[in-house]
Amino acid sequence: MNTFHPILMKRLWQRERTRLLLFSLSLFAFWLLIIALYPNFADMQLEQMMEALPSFMQSMFGGGEIGLNELASWIVIGFNHPVVVGIYGVFAVMVGTDAVAGEVTARTADHLFSTPLRRSQIVGTNALFLLFGCLVLSLGVFLGLFLGQLVVDVELAMLQVFYVCLNASLVYAAAGAVSLTVSTWATQAGRAAGISASILTAMFLVHYLADFWSVLASLQPLSIFAYFDPEGILTRNTSILTDAAVLLAASLLLIAIAQWRVNRIDL
Amino acid sequence: MNSISVHNLTKFYGRTCGIEDVSFEVPAGSIFGFLGPNGSGKTTTIRILLDLVRPSRGDAWLFGQAITPSYPAALRRQIGYLPGELRLYEDLTGIGYLQLMGRFYGTINTSYRSKLLQDLDLAPSDLERPLRAYSHGMRQKIGLVQAMQHQPELLILDEPTEGLDPLVRSRFYELLAELAEQGTTVFMSSHNLAEVERVCEQVAILREGRLLTTESVKELKAVRLYQLEIELASEAAANSFTLVGSENRQQNGNRLTLNWRGNFADLFSELGAYEVTDFSCTQADLEDIFLAFYQSKGEGEQ
C-alpha cells in the first residue's frame, strides 16, 4: 500500500520550510559557537569541576570517561544542551502534533481528509517529513561543526561527526513518531503536544537518571535517548548500526500504530 | 441510479445523539436540499458521507459503493466538498490553495477553473493575496471553486451560500442549475428555506437528529405559511382582530404577531376593516412550516 504522497510532502515543506531553515540555522550558529569557544576552555582545569558534579550530570558530559577539556566532551555536552534538545524536540513535537491533532483543531482536517488521500498516507507522509526535517536540522549541526573546525583549527573526525548527526536525526525522528502517534489519540493539538512533550521529557530524564538510580535501570531501554551515544561514536568509533536499527524499528512500529489508529477515529 | 443512499444512519457522540435512523436517497443528476435548523444533524450526516466520521449504526453508499475506511480514492475523486464553517490554510495564497487542492484530485481543467472564478467574481489579483487576508465571503467563494474545480460528479456543499452577497449568490444558483443539467448531483445543506425552494428539486428535512420527511420542493412550497406582524391603531382593535387561517397568535398591546396561510385577497379585505399603522409579511420559519406541513398532511389524510 502506498503510504507516501509527494504533493502532501511538498505542502509540508511549504508550511514548515521557514521554521525548519531558521531552526537549522540556529543549530549551525550554536555549533559554530561551541567550536569557537572550545580553545578558550581547553586549557582550563575543568576536571575538578566535573568531579564535583552529580553522576547523572557527568554522564551528560560524556560519562566522565573523557576529559571536559576534550572536544568530544564538548560535543556530547552540546547534544544535551537545552538549545539543541529544545530545537530538535520542538520541531519533532510540532510536526508530529500538526499531522492529525493540529488539522482537527484548526478545522482544516475536513478539507485534507476528504481528498483522495488515504488517512494512512497522510500519517505516512508526515512521518517521512519528520525524518527529512530532522536530517535538515542535523545538516545545520554538521555544517556548524565542519566550518568551526576549519576556522578554529582543531582536529575533528568528520566521518564520526556525520554518524553522530545521523544518529541524532533518528532519535528525534523517533521523538516525532511518538508525537505523531499521540496526535491520533489526543485529537486536540494543545493536549497532544503536552502529552508528547511529557513523554519525551520523561524518556530523557529516565535515560540519564537510570545511570545512578537503579530503580530506573530497567526502564532505560524504553527511552529513545538510550540509543544515542555520541561519546562512543566520537571516542571509540562505536557503530551506530544497532542504535539506528532500534530507532528505525521503534519509529516504524509507532507509525504503524498511528496509521491503524487514524483509520478508526472520527475527525 | 442513486448518487447517495443512506440507510438507518445513526451517530452517537458518547451519549449524545447526533443523528438517529436517517434514511434517504439522492437520485443522480438532481439538486437535493438538506434542510434543518442549526444542530439538527446536517453536518454529521455530511461528514459521514465523506468518511470523516464513522456511523454508530446503519450505512451509507455513494454511487453504489459502501462508505468504509477503505473506500477507493477513485470514488473520492468524484466528490467535491465544501465544509461548513470553512477553515483554510492561512499561509497559502488563494491560487496556491486552489492548486494544492486541485493536485490532490489529479488534473484540473484550468479554463474551467477560470470560468468558476469569473462566475463567482474572484479577480486574479485576489488570488495572489494570502488567505488570511480574505473576508468571510471571499473565503466562501474560494471554497466553492475548490469544491467544483475538478468537475466532480457529486457536489456536497455544507451551507454553501453563507457569507455570499446576493449577486454572487444568484450566480451560484445559476451555476448549480448548469451543473445539474450536465448530470452533476448536488447535495446541499441549508437552513434557508427560500434558498432550497429556489434551487432544489427535493428536500430532506432534519430536526433534532431525526429525518422528518423527504419531500419534493413543490409540495413544501404549497404550504405557504407566512409570519405576519400587524400594528393596529388601538389595543381594543387588536383584541377584536381575527383572521381565518392564522395560528400562534401573540399580542403585545396594539401589536400582533401570527402565522397565517390562506388567500392574500382575504387577508387584505380583512385588514381593510381596521386602521393598520404598520404591517410586515415574511415567510414563516422552518419549524412552523414543517408543523403546518404535517397539519395539512394530517387534515388531508382525515
PDB file of N, CA, C and O in Angstrom, chain B residues 102-172:
ATOM      1  N   GLY B 102      -6.339  21.098  -5.966  1.00  0.00           N
ATOM      2  CA  GLY B 102      -6.519  20.515  -7.294  1.00  0.00           C
ATOM      3  C   GLY B 102      -5.582  19.339  -7.514  1.00  0.00           C
ATOM      4  O   GLY B 102      -5.988  18.296  -8.044  1.00  0.00           O
ATOM      5  N   ARG B 103      -4.326  19.499  -7.081  1.00  0.00           N
ATOM      6  CA  ARG B 103      -3.337  18.418  -7.289  1.00  0.00           C
ATOM      7  C   ARG B 103      -3.711  17.160  -6.505  1.00  0.00           C
ATOM      8  O   ARG B 103      -3.408  16.056  -6.932  1.00  0.00           O
ATOM      9  N   PHE B 104      -4.351  17.349  -5.373  1.00  0.00           N
ATOM     10  CA  PHE B 104      -4.783  16.167  -4.611  1.00  0.00           C
ATOM     11  C   PHE B 104      -5.792  15.340  -5.414  1.00  0.00           C
ATOM     12  O   PHE B 104      -5.901  14.137  -5.238  1.00  0.00           O
ATOM     13  N   TYR B 105      -6.534  16.032  -6.280  1.00  0.00           N
ATOM     14  CA  TYR B 105      -7.584  15.344  -7.055  1.00  0.00           C
ATOM     15  C   TYR B 105      -7.109  14.909  -8.435  1.00  0.00           C
ATOM     16  O   TYR B 105      -7.854  14.285  -9.167  1.00  0.00           O
ATOM     17  N   GLY B 106      -5.895  15.285  -8.802  1.00  0.00           N
ATOM     18  CA  GLY B 106      -5.386  14.899 -10.126  1.00  0.00           C
ATOM     19  C   GLY B 106      -5.281  16.123 -11.014  1.00  0.00           C
ATOM     20  O   GLY B 106      -4.925  17.201 -10.555  1.00  0.00           O
ATOM     21  N   THR B 107      -5.665  15.949 -12.263  1.00  0.00           N
ATOM     22  CA  THR B 107      -5.510  17.053 -13.217  1.00  0.00           C
ATOM     23  C   THR B 107      -6.723  17.983 -13.158  1.00  0.00           C
ATOM     24  O   THR B 107      -7.860  17.535 -13.071  1.00  0.00           O
ATOM     25  N   ILE B 108      -6.439  19.267 -13.210  1.00  0.00           N
ATOM     26  CA  ILE B 108      -7.511  20.272 -13.180  1.00  0.00           C
ATOM     27  C   ILE B 108      -7.584  20.962 -14.537  1.00  0.00           C
ATOM     28  O   ILE B 108      -6.551  21.304 -15.123  1.00  0.00           O
ATOM     29  N   ASN B 109      -8.801  21.143 -15.011  1.00  0.00           N
ATOM     30  CA  ASN B 109      -9.012  21.899 -16.242  1.00  0.00           C
ATOM     31  C   ASN B 109      -8.971  23.391 -15.867  1.00  0.00           C
ATOM     32  O   ASN B 109      -9.914  23.916 -15.272  1.00  0.00           O
ATOM     33  N   THR B 110      -7.848  24.049 -16.205  1.00  0.00           N
ATOM     34  CA  THR B 110      -7.659  25.421 -15.722  1.00  0.00           C
ATOM     35  C   THR B 110      -8.651  26.406 -16.364  1.00  0.00           C
ATOM     36  O   THR B 110      -8.999  27.402 -15.738  1.00  0.00           O
ATOM     37  N   SER B 111      -9.075  26.106 -17.575  1.00  0.00           N
ATOM     38  CA  SER B 111     -10.038  27.040 -18.186  1.00  0.00           C
ATOM     39  C   SER B 111     -11.394  26.937 -17.461  1.00  0.00           C
ATOM     40  O   SER B 111     -12.101  27.934 -17.311  1.00  0.00           O
ATOM     41  N   TYR B 112     -11.726  25.740 -17.005  1.00  0.00           N
ATOM     42  CA  TYR B 112     -12.964  25.595 -16.236  1.00  0.00           C
ATOM     43  C   TYR B 112     -12.826  26.324 -14.888  1.00  0.00           C
ATOM     44  O   TYR B 112     -13.756  26.990 -14.437  1.00  0.00           O
ATOM     45  N   ARG B 113     -11.647  26.208 -14.293  1.00  0.00           N
ATOM     46  CA  ARG B 113     -11.421  26.927 -13.028  1.00  0.00           C
ATOM     47  C   ARG B 113     -11.565  28.438 -13.240  1.00  0.00           C
ATOM     48  O   ARG B 113     -12.167  29.133 -12.430  1.00  0.00           O
ATOM     49  N   SER B 114     -11.011  28.926 -14.356  1.00  0.00           N
ATOM     50  CA  SER B 114     -11.115  30.367 -14.648  1.00  0.00           C
ATOM     51  C   SER B 114     -12.580  30.777 -14.788  1.00  0.00           C
ATOM     52  O   SER B 114     -12.974  31.855 -14.324  1.00  0.00           O
ATOM     53  N   LYS B 115     -13.357  29.919 -15.417  1.00  0.00           N
ATOM     54  CA  LYS B 115     -14.786  30.220 -15.572  1.00  0.00           C
ATOM     55  C   LYS B 115     -15.468  30.326 -14.191  1.00  0.00           C
ATOM     56  O   LYS B 115     -16.238  31.253 -13.947  1.00  0.00           O
ATOM     57  N   LEU B 116     -15.134  29.370 -13.330  1.00  0.00           N
ATOM     58  CA  LEU B 116     -15.722  29.390 -11.982  1.00  0.00           C
ATOM     59  C   LEU B 116     -15.329  30.670 -11.238  1.00  0.00           C
ATOM     60  O   LEU B 116     -16.161  31.312 -10.587  1.00  0.00           O
ATOM     61  N   LEU B 117     -14.049  31.027 -11.363  1.00  0.00           N
ATOM     62  CA  LEU B 117     -13.558  32.235 -10.677  1.00  0.00           C
ATOM     63  C   LEU B 117     -14.298  33.470 -11.176  1.00  0.00           C
ATOM     64  O   LEU B 117     -14.660  34.348 -10.400  1.00  0.00           O
ATOM     65  N   GLN B 118     -14.515  33.482 -12.488  1.00  0.00           N
ATOM     66  CA  GLN B 118     -15.217  34.609 -13.089  1.00  0.00           C
ATOM     67  C   GLN B 118     -16.680  34.641 -12.618  1.00  0.00           C
ATOM     68  O   GLN B 118     -17.181  35.679 -12.215  1.00  0.00           O
ATOM     69  N   ASP B 119     -17.318  33.472 -12.669  1.00  0.00           N
ATOM     70  CA  ASP B 119     -18.724  33.385 -12.252  1.00  0.00           C
ATOM     71  C   ASP B 119     -18.909  33.843 -10.804  1.00  0.00           C
ATOM     72  O   ASP B 119     -19.927  34.431 -10.453  1.00  0.00           O
ATOM     73  N   LEU B 120     -17.931  33.493  -9.977  1.00  0.00           N
ATOM     74  CA  LEU B 120     -18.078  33.822  -8.553  1.00  0.00           C
ATOM     75  C   LEU B 120     -17.378  35.135  -8.201  1.00  0.00           C
ATOM     76  O   LEU B 120     -17.188  35.450  -7.016  1.00  0.00           O
ATOM     77  N   ASP B 121     -16.987  35.860  -9.232  1.00  0.00           N
ATOM     78  CA  ASP B 121     -16.477  37.214  -9.033  1.00  0.00           C
ATOM     79  C   ASP B 121     -15.190  37.257  -8.203  1.00  0.00           C
ATOM     80  O   ASP B 121     -15.042  38.076  -7.295  1.00  0.00           O
ATOM     81  N   LEU B 122     -14.271  36.359  -8.527  1.00  0.00           N
ATOM     82  CA  LEU B 122     -12.959  36.385  -7.868  1.00  0.00           C
ATOM     83  C   LEU B 122     -11.922  36.843  -8.898  1.00  0.00           C
ATOM     84  O   LEU B 122     -11.651  36.134  -9.869  1.00  0.00           O
ATOM     85  N   ALA B 123     -11.347  38.014  -8.683  1.00  0.00           N
ATOM     86  CA  ALA B 123     -10.392  38.582  -9.638  1.00  0.00           C
ATOM     87  C   ALA B 123      -9.023  37.928  -9.473  1.00  0.00           C
ATOM     88  O   ALA B 123      -8.677  37.488  -8.369  1.00  0.00           O
ATOM     89  N   PRO B 124      -8.224  37.862 -10.568  1.00  0.00           N
ATOM     90  CA  PRO B 124      -6.879  37.274 -10.465  1.00  0.00           C
ATOM     91  C   PRO B 124      -6.038  37.936  -9.376  1.00  0.00           C
ATOM     92  O   PRO B 124      -5.243  37.273  -8.713  1.00  0.00           O
ATOM     93  N   SER B 125      -6.221  39.244  -9.180  1.00  0.00           N
ATOM     94  CA  SER B 125      -5.423  39.930  -8.141  1.00  0.00           C
ATOM     95  C   SER B 125      -5.794  39.428  -6.741  1.00  0.00           C
ATOM     96  O   SER B 125      -4.951  39.372  -5.845  1.00  0.00           O
ATOM     97  N   ASP B 126      -7.075  39.040  -6.558  1.00  0.00           N
ATOM     98  CA  ASP B 126      -7.498  38.494  -5.258  1.00  0.00           C
ATOM     99  C   ASP B 126      -6.759  37.191  -4.962  1.00  0.00           C
ATOM    100  O   ASP B 126      -6.430  36.897  -3.817  1.00  0.00           O
ATOM    101  N   LEU B 127      -6.531  36.432  -6.028  1.00  0.00           N
ATOM    102  CA  LEU B 127      -5.948  35.097  -5.846  1.00  0.00           C
ATOM    103  C   LEU B 127      -4.492  35.150  -5.413  1.00  0.00           C
ATOM    104  O   LEU B 127      -3.958  34.169  -4.889  1.00  0.00           O
ATOM    105  N   GLU B 128      -3.843  36.277  -5.648  1.00  0.00           N
ATOM    106  CA  GLU B 128      -2.434  36.402  -5.270  1.00  0.00           C
ATOM    107  C   GLU B 128      -2.277  36.773  -3.800  1.00  0.00           C
ATOM    108  O   GLU B 128      -1.175  36.732  -3.263  1.00  0.00           O
ATOM    109  N   ARG B 129      -3.382  37.140  -3.160  1.00  0.00           N
ATOM    110  CA  ARG B 129      -3.302  37.544  -1.746  1.00  0.00           C
ATOM    111  C   ARG B 129      -3.346  36.308  -0.838  1.00  0.00           C
ATOM    112  O   ARG B 129      -3.962  35.307  -1.167  1.00  0.00           O
ATOM    113  N   PRO B 130      -2.692  36.413   0.344  1.00  0.00           N
ATOM    114  CA  PRO B 130      -2.777  35.268   1.271  1.00  0.00           C
ATOM    115  C   PRO B 130      -4.195  35.094   1.811  1.00  0.00           C
ATOM    116  O   PRO B 130      -4.921  36.081   1.988  1.00  0.00           O
ATOM    117  N   LEU B 131      -4.558  33.870   2.071  1.00  0.00           N
ATOM    118  CA  LEU B 131      -5.928  33.579   2.509  1.00  0.00           C
ATOM    119  C   LEU B 131      -6.272  34.250   3.835  1.00  0.00           C
ATOM    120  O   LEU B 131      -7.434  34.534   4.108  1.00  0.00           O
ATOM    121  N   ARG B 132      -5.246  34.501   4.661  1.00  0.00           N
ATOM    122  CA  ARG B 132      -5.539  35.128   5.958  1.00  0.00           C
ATOM    123  C   ARG B 132      -6.089  36.547   5.780  1.00  0.00           C
ATOM    124  O   ARG B 132      -6.706  37.097   6.683  1.00  0.00           O
ATOM    125  N   ALA B 133      -5.851  37.134   4.578  1.00  0.00           N
ATOM    126  CA  ALA B 133      -6.344  38.492   4.313  1.00  0.00           C
ATOM    127  C   ALA B 133      -7.732  38.482   3.670  1.00  0.00           C
ATOM    128  O   ALA B 133      -8.279  39.533   3.376  1.00  0.00           O
ATOM    129  N   TYR B 134      -8.298  37.308   3.467  1.00  0.00           N
ATOM    130  CA  TYR B 134      -9.597  37.196   2.799  1.00  0.00           C
ATOM    131  C   TYR B 134     -10.751  37.497   3.761  1.00  0.00           C
ATOM    132  O   TYR B 134     -10.699  37.129   4.934  1.00  0.00           O
ATOM    133  N   SER B 135     -11.793  38.100   3.217  1.00  0.00           N
ATOM    134  CA  SER B 135     -13.021  38.296   4.003  1.00  0.00           C
ATOM    135  C   SER B 135     -13.784  36.968   4.044  1.00  0.00           C
ATOM    136  O   SER B 135     -13.455  36.030   3.287  1.00  0.00           O
ATOM    137  N   HIS B 136     -14.812  36.922   4.870  1.00  0.00           N
ATOM    138  CA  HIS B 136     -15.599  35.696   5.002  1.00  0.00           C
ATOM    139  C   HIS B 136     -16.204  35.286   3.654  1.00  0.00           C
ATOM    140  O   HIS B 136     -16.147  34.116   3.256  1.00  0.00           O
ATOM    141  N   GLY B 137     -16.750  36.279   2.949  1.00  0.00           N
ATOM    142  CA  GLY B 137     -17.373  35.993   1.648  1.00  0.00           C
ATOM    143  C   GLY B 137     -16.371  35.461   0.637  1.00  0.00           C
ATOM    144  O   GLY B 137     -16.675  34.532  -0.126  1.00  0.00           O
ATOM    145  N   MET B 138     -15.173  36.046   0.633  1.00  0.00           N
ATOM    146  CA  MET B 138     -14.158  35.589  -0.334  1.00  0.00           C
ATOM    147  C   MET B 138     -13.683  34.180  -0.011  1.00  0.00           C
ATOM    148  O   MET B 138     -13.405  33.376  -0.899  1.00  0.00           O
ATOM    149  N   ARG B 139     -13.573  33.890   1.264  1.00  0.00           N
ATOM    150  CA  ARG B 139     -13.191  32.523   1.659  1.00  0.00           C
ATOM    151  C   ARG B 139     -14.225  31.516   1.145  1.00  0.00           C
ATOM    152  O   ARG B 139     -13.892  30.450   0.651  1.00  0.00           O
ATOM    153  N   GLN B 140     -15.483  31.911   1.300  1.00  0.00           N
ATOM    154  CA  GLN B 140     -16.555  31.017   0.871  1.00  0.00           C
ATOM    155  C   GLN B 140     -16.485  30.794  -0.643  1.00  0.00           C
ATOM    156  O   GLN B 140     -16.639  29.672  -1.119  1.00  0.00           O
ATOM    157  N   LYS B 141     -16.192  31.877  -1.375  1.00  0.00           N
ATOM    158  CA  LYS B 141     -16.114  31.757  -2.832  1.00  0.00           C
ATOM    159  C   LYS B 141     -14.961  30.841  -3.222  1.00  0.00           C
ATOM    160  O   LYS B 141     -15.099  29.973  -4.090  1.00  0.00           O
ATOM    161  N   ILE B 142     -13.818  31.017  -2.581  1.00  0.00           N
ATOM    162  CA  ILE B 142     -12.648  30.196  -2.930  1.00  0.00           C
ATOM    163  C   ILE B 142     -12.915  28.729  -2.543  1.00  0.00           C
ATOM    164  O   ILE B 142     -12.499  27.805  -3.239  1.00  0.00           O
ATOM    165  N   GLY B 143     -13.668  28.553  -1.455  1.00  0.00           N
ATOM    166  CA  GLY B 143     -14.048  27.201  -1.041  1.00  0.00           C
ATOM    167  C   GLY B 143     -14.947  26.541  -2.081  1.00  0.00           C
ATOM    168  O   GLY B 143     -14.818  25.347  -2.382  1.00  0.00           O
ATOM    169  N   LEU B 144     -15.855  27.329  -2.650  1.00  0.00           N
ATOM    170  CA  LEU B 144     -16.762  26.803  -3.684  1.00  0.00           C
ATOM    171  C   LEU B 144     -15.977  26.435  -4.946  1.00  0.00           C
ATOM    172  O   LEU B 144     -16.215  25.374  -5.540  1.00  0.00           O
ATOM    173  N   VAL B 145     -15.054  27.296  -5.338  1.00  0.00           N
ATOM    174  CA  VAL B 145     -14.246  26.990  -6.530  1.00  0.00           C
ATOM    175  C   VAL B 145     -13.450  25.707  -6.284  1.00  0.00           C
ATOM    176  O   VAL B 145     -13.378  24.822  -7.139  1.00  0.00           O
ATOM    177  N   GLN B 146     -12.885  25.610  -5.091  1.00  0.00           N
ATOM    178  CA  GLN B 146     -12.126  24.411  -4.726  1.00  0.00           C
ATOM    179  C   GLN B 146     -12.974  23.152  -4.848  1.00  0.00           C
ATOM    180  O   GLN B 146     -12.514  22.123  -5.341  1.00  0.00           O
ATOM    181  N   ALA B 147     -14.229  23.249  -4.409  1.00  0.00           N
ATOM    182  CA  ALA B 147     -15.110  22.072  -4.436  1.00  0.00           C
ATOM    183  C   ALA B 147     -15.485  21.669  -5.856  1.00  0.00           C
ATOM    184  O   ALA B 147     -15.691  20.493  -6.141  1.00  0.00           O
ATOM    185  N   MET B 148     -15.540  22.674  -6.758  1.00  0.00           N
ATOM    186  CA  MET B 148     -16.062  22.392  -8.108  1.00  0.00           C
ATOM    187  C   MET B 148     -14.984  22.261  -9.174  1.00  0.00           C
ATOM    188  O   MET B 148     -15.253  21.769 -10.266  1.00  0.00           O
ATOM    189  N   GLN B 149     -13.757  22.713  -8.879  1.00  0.00           N
ATOM    190  CA  GLN B 149     -12.750  22.849  -9.938  1.00  0.00           C
ATOM    191  C   GLN B 149     -12.349  21.525 -10.606  1.00  0.00           C
ATOM    192  O   GLN B 149     -11.926  21.524 -11.757  1.00  0.00           O
ATOM    193  N   HIS B 150     -12.495  20.422  -9.892  1.00  0.00           N
ATOM    194  CA  HIS B 150     -12.110  19.148 -10.523  1.00  0.00           C
ATOM    195  C   HIS B 150     -13.301  18.465 -11.191  1.00  0.00           C
ATOM    196  O   HIS B 150     -13.224  17.290 -11.542  1.00  0.00           O
ATOM    197  N   GLN B 151     -14.371  19.224 -11.383  1.00  0.00           N
ATOM    198  CA  GLN B 151     -15.574  18.768 -12.075  1.00  0.00           C
ATOM    199  C   GLN B 151     -16.084  17.426 -11.541  1.00  0.00           C
ATOM    200  O   GLN B 151     -16.154  16.438 -12.273  1.00  0.00           O
ATOM    201  N   PRO B 152     -16.417  17.412 -10.253  1.00  0.00           N
ATOM    202  CA  PRO B 152     -16.856  16.141  -9.640  1.00  0.00           C
ATOM    203  C   PRO B 152     -18.251  15.738 -10.114  1.00  0.00           C
ATOM    204  O   PRO B 152     -19.020  16.590 -10.584  1.00  0.00           O
ATOM    205  N   GLU B 153     -18.556  14.485  -9.945  1.00  0.00           N
ATOM    206  CA  GLU B 153     -19.897  14.005 -10.299  1.00  0.00           C
ATOM    207  C   GLU B 153     -20.894  14.266  -9.178  1.00  0.00           C
ATOM    208  O   GLU B 153     -22.096  14.272  -9.388  1.00  0.00           O
ATOM    209  N   LEU B 154     -20.346  14.428  -7.966  1.00  0.00           N
ATOM    210  CA  LEU B 154     -21.210  14.696  -6.811  1.00  0.00           C
ATOM    211  C   LEU B 154     -20.636  15.870  -6.026  1.00  0.00           C
ATOM    212  O   LEU B 154     -19.465  15.845  -5.637  1.00  0.00           O
ATOM    213  N   LEU B 155     -21.479  16.870  -5.826  1.00  0.00           N
ATOM    214  CA  LEU B 155     -21.057  18.039  -5.039  1.00  0.00           C
ATOM    215  C   LEU B 155     -21.759  17.984  -3.689  1.00  0.00           C
ATOM    216  O   LEU B 155     -22.992  17.921  -3.636  1.00  0.00           O
ATOM    217  N   ILE B 156     -20.976  17.997  -2.622  1.00  0.00           N
ATOM    218  CA  ILE B 156     -21.569  18.011  -1.285  1.00  0.00           C
ATOM    219  C   ILE B 156     -21.214  19.358  -0.666  1.00  0.00           C
ATOM    220  O   ILE B 156     -20.041  19.649  -0.421  1.00  0.00           O
ATOM    221  N   LEU B 157     -22.228  20.165  -0.451  1.00  0.00           N
ATOM    222  CA  LEU B 157     -21.989  21.542  -0.017  1.00  0.00           C
ATOM    223  C   LEU B 157     -22.700  21.794   1.309  1.00  0.00           C
ATOM    224  O   LEU B 157     -23.915  21.637   1.400  1.00  0.00           O
ATOM    225  N   ASP B 158     -21.924  22.149   2.312  1.00  0.00           N
ATOM    226  CA  ASP B 158     -22.497  22.410   3.635  1.00  0.00           C
ATOM    227  C   ASP B 158     -22.670  23.922   3.798  1.00  0.00           C
ATOM    228  O   ASP B 158     -21.685  24.646   3.901  1.00  0.00           O
ATOM    229  N   GLU B 159     -23.890  24.365   3.797  1.00  0.00           N
ATOM    230  CA  GLU B 159     -24.236  25.785   3.892  1.00  0.00           C
ATOM    231  C   GLU B 159     -23.426  26.610   2.882  1.00  0.00           C
ATOM    232  O   GLU B 159     -22.634  27.486   3.268  1.00  0.00           O
ATOM    233  N   PRO B 160     -23.605  26.357   1.589  1.00  0.00           N
ATOM    234  CA  PRO B 160     -22.709  26.972   0.592  1.00  0.00           C
ATOM    235  C   PRO B 160     -22.840  28.476   0.419  1.00  0.00           C
ATOM    236  O   PRO B 160     -21.898  29.116  -0.020  1.00  0.00           O
ATOM    237  N   THR B 161     -23.985  29.050   0.769  1.00  0.00           N
ATOM    238  CA  THR B 161     -24.156  30.481   0.461  1.00  0.00           C
ATOM    239  C   THR B 161     -23.904  31.384   1.668  1.00  0.00           C
ATOM    240  O   THR B 161     -24.120  32.582   1.582  1.00  0.00           O
ATOM    241  N   GLU B 162     -23.430  30.799   2.772  1.00  0.00           N
ATOM    242  CA  GLU B 162     -23.103  31.603   3.948  1.00  0.00           C
ATOM    243  C   GLU B 162     -22.072  32.665   3.582  1.00  0.00           C
ATOM    244  O   GLU B 162     -20.992  32.338   3.086  1.00  0.00           O
ATOM    245  N   GLY B 163     -22.399  33.909   3.803  1.00  0.00           N
ATOM    246  CA  GLY B 163     -21.420  34.986   3.588  1.00  0.00           C
ATOM    247  C   GLY B 163     -21.350  35.508   2.161  1.00  0.00           C
ATOM    248  O   GLY B 163     -20.591  36.423   1.890  1.00  0.00           O
ATOM    249  N   LEU B 164     -22.127  34.918   1.246  1.00  0.00           N
ATOM    250  CA  LEU B 164     -22.094  35.413  -0.140  1.00  0.00           C
ATOM    251  C   LEU B 164     -23.062  36.588  -0.294  1.00  0.00           C
ATOM    252  O   LEU B 164     -24.145  36.573   0.282  1.00  0.00           O
ATOM    253  N   ASP B 165     -22.656  37.572  -1.101  1.00  0.00           N
ATOM    254  CA  ASP B 165     -23.578  38.690  -1.316  1.00  0.00           C
ATOM    255  C   ASP B 165     -24.674  38.240  -2.297  1.00  0.00           C
ATOM    256  O   ASP B 165     -24.502  37.252  -3.024  1.00  0.00           O
ATOM    257  N   PRO B 166     -25.813  38.936  -2.329  1.00  0.00           N
ATOM    258  CA  PRO B 166     -26.960  38.453  -3.118  1.00  0.00           C
ATOM    259  C   PRO B 166     -26.662  38.222  -4.603  1.00  0.00           C
ATOM    260  O   PRO B 166     -27.144  37.268  -5.195  1.00  0.00           O
ATOM    261  N   LEU B 167     -25.805  39.078  -5.178  1.00  0.00           N
ATOM    262  CA  LEU B 167     -25.495  38.942  -6.596  1.00  0.00           C
ATOM    263  C   LEU B 167     -24.723  37.641  -6.871  1.00  0.00           C
ATOM    264  O   LEU B 167     -25.059  36.870  -7.772  1.00  0.00           O
ATOM    265  N   VAL B 168     -23.714  37.407  -6.062  1.00  0.00           N
ATOM    266  CA  VAL B 168     -22.900  36.176  -6.231  1.00  0.00           C
ATOM    267  C   VAL B 168     -23.750  34.950  -5.915  1.00  0.00           C
ATOM    268  O   VAL B 168     -23.645  33.922  -6.582  1.00  0.00           O
ATOM    269  N   ARG B 169     -24.598  35.104  -4.906  1.00  0.00           N
ATOM    270  CA  ARG B 169     -25.491  34.002  -4.533  1.00  0.00           C
ATOM    271  C   ARG B 169     -26.343  33.604  -5.737  1.00  0.00           C
ATOM    272  O   ARG B 169     -26.496  32.427  -6.044  1.00  0.00           O
ATOM    273  N   SER B 170     -26.859  34.612  -6.406  1.00  0.00           N
ATOM    274  CA  SER B 170     -27.707  34.368  -7.560  1.00  0.00           C
ATOM    275  C   SER B 170     -26.923  33.670  -8.681  1.00  0.00           C
ATOM    276  O   SER B 170     -27.408  32.728  -9.308  1.00  0.00           O
ATOM    277  N   ARG B 171     -25.680  34.119  -8.892  1.00  0.00           N
ATOM    278  CA  ARG B 171     -24.838  33.470  -9.920  1.00  0.00           C
ATOM    279  C   ARG B 171     -24.526  32.030  -9.528  1.00  0.00           C
ATOM    280  O   ARG B 171     -24.426  31.151 -10.369  1.00  0.00           O
ATOM    281  N   PHE B 172     -24.338  31.832  -8.239  1.00  0.00           N
ATOM    282  CA  PHE B 172     -24.047  30.486  -7.748  1.00  0.00           C
ATOM    283  C   PHE B 172     -25.225  29.543  -8.014  1.00  0.00           C
ATOM    284  O   PHE B 172     -25.034  28.396  -8.440  1.00  0.00           O
TER     285      PHE B 172
END
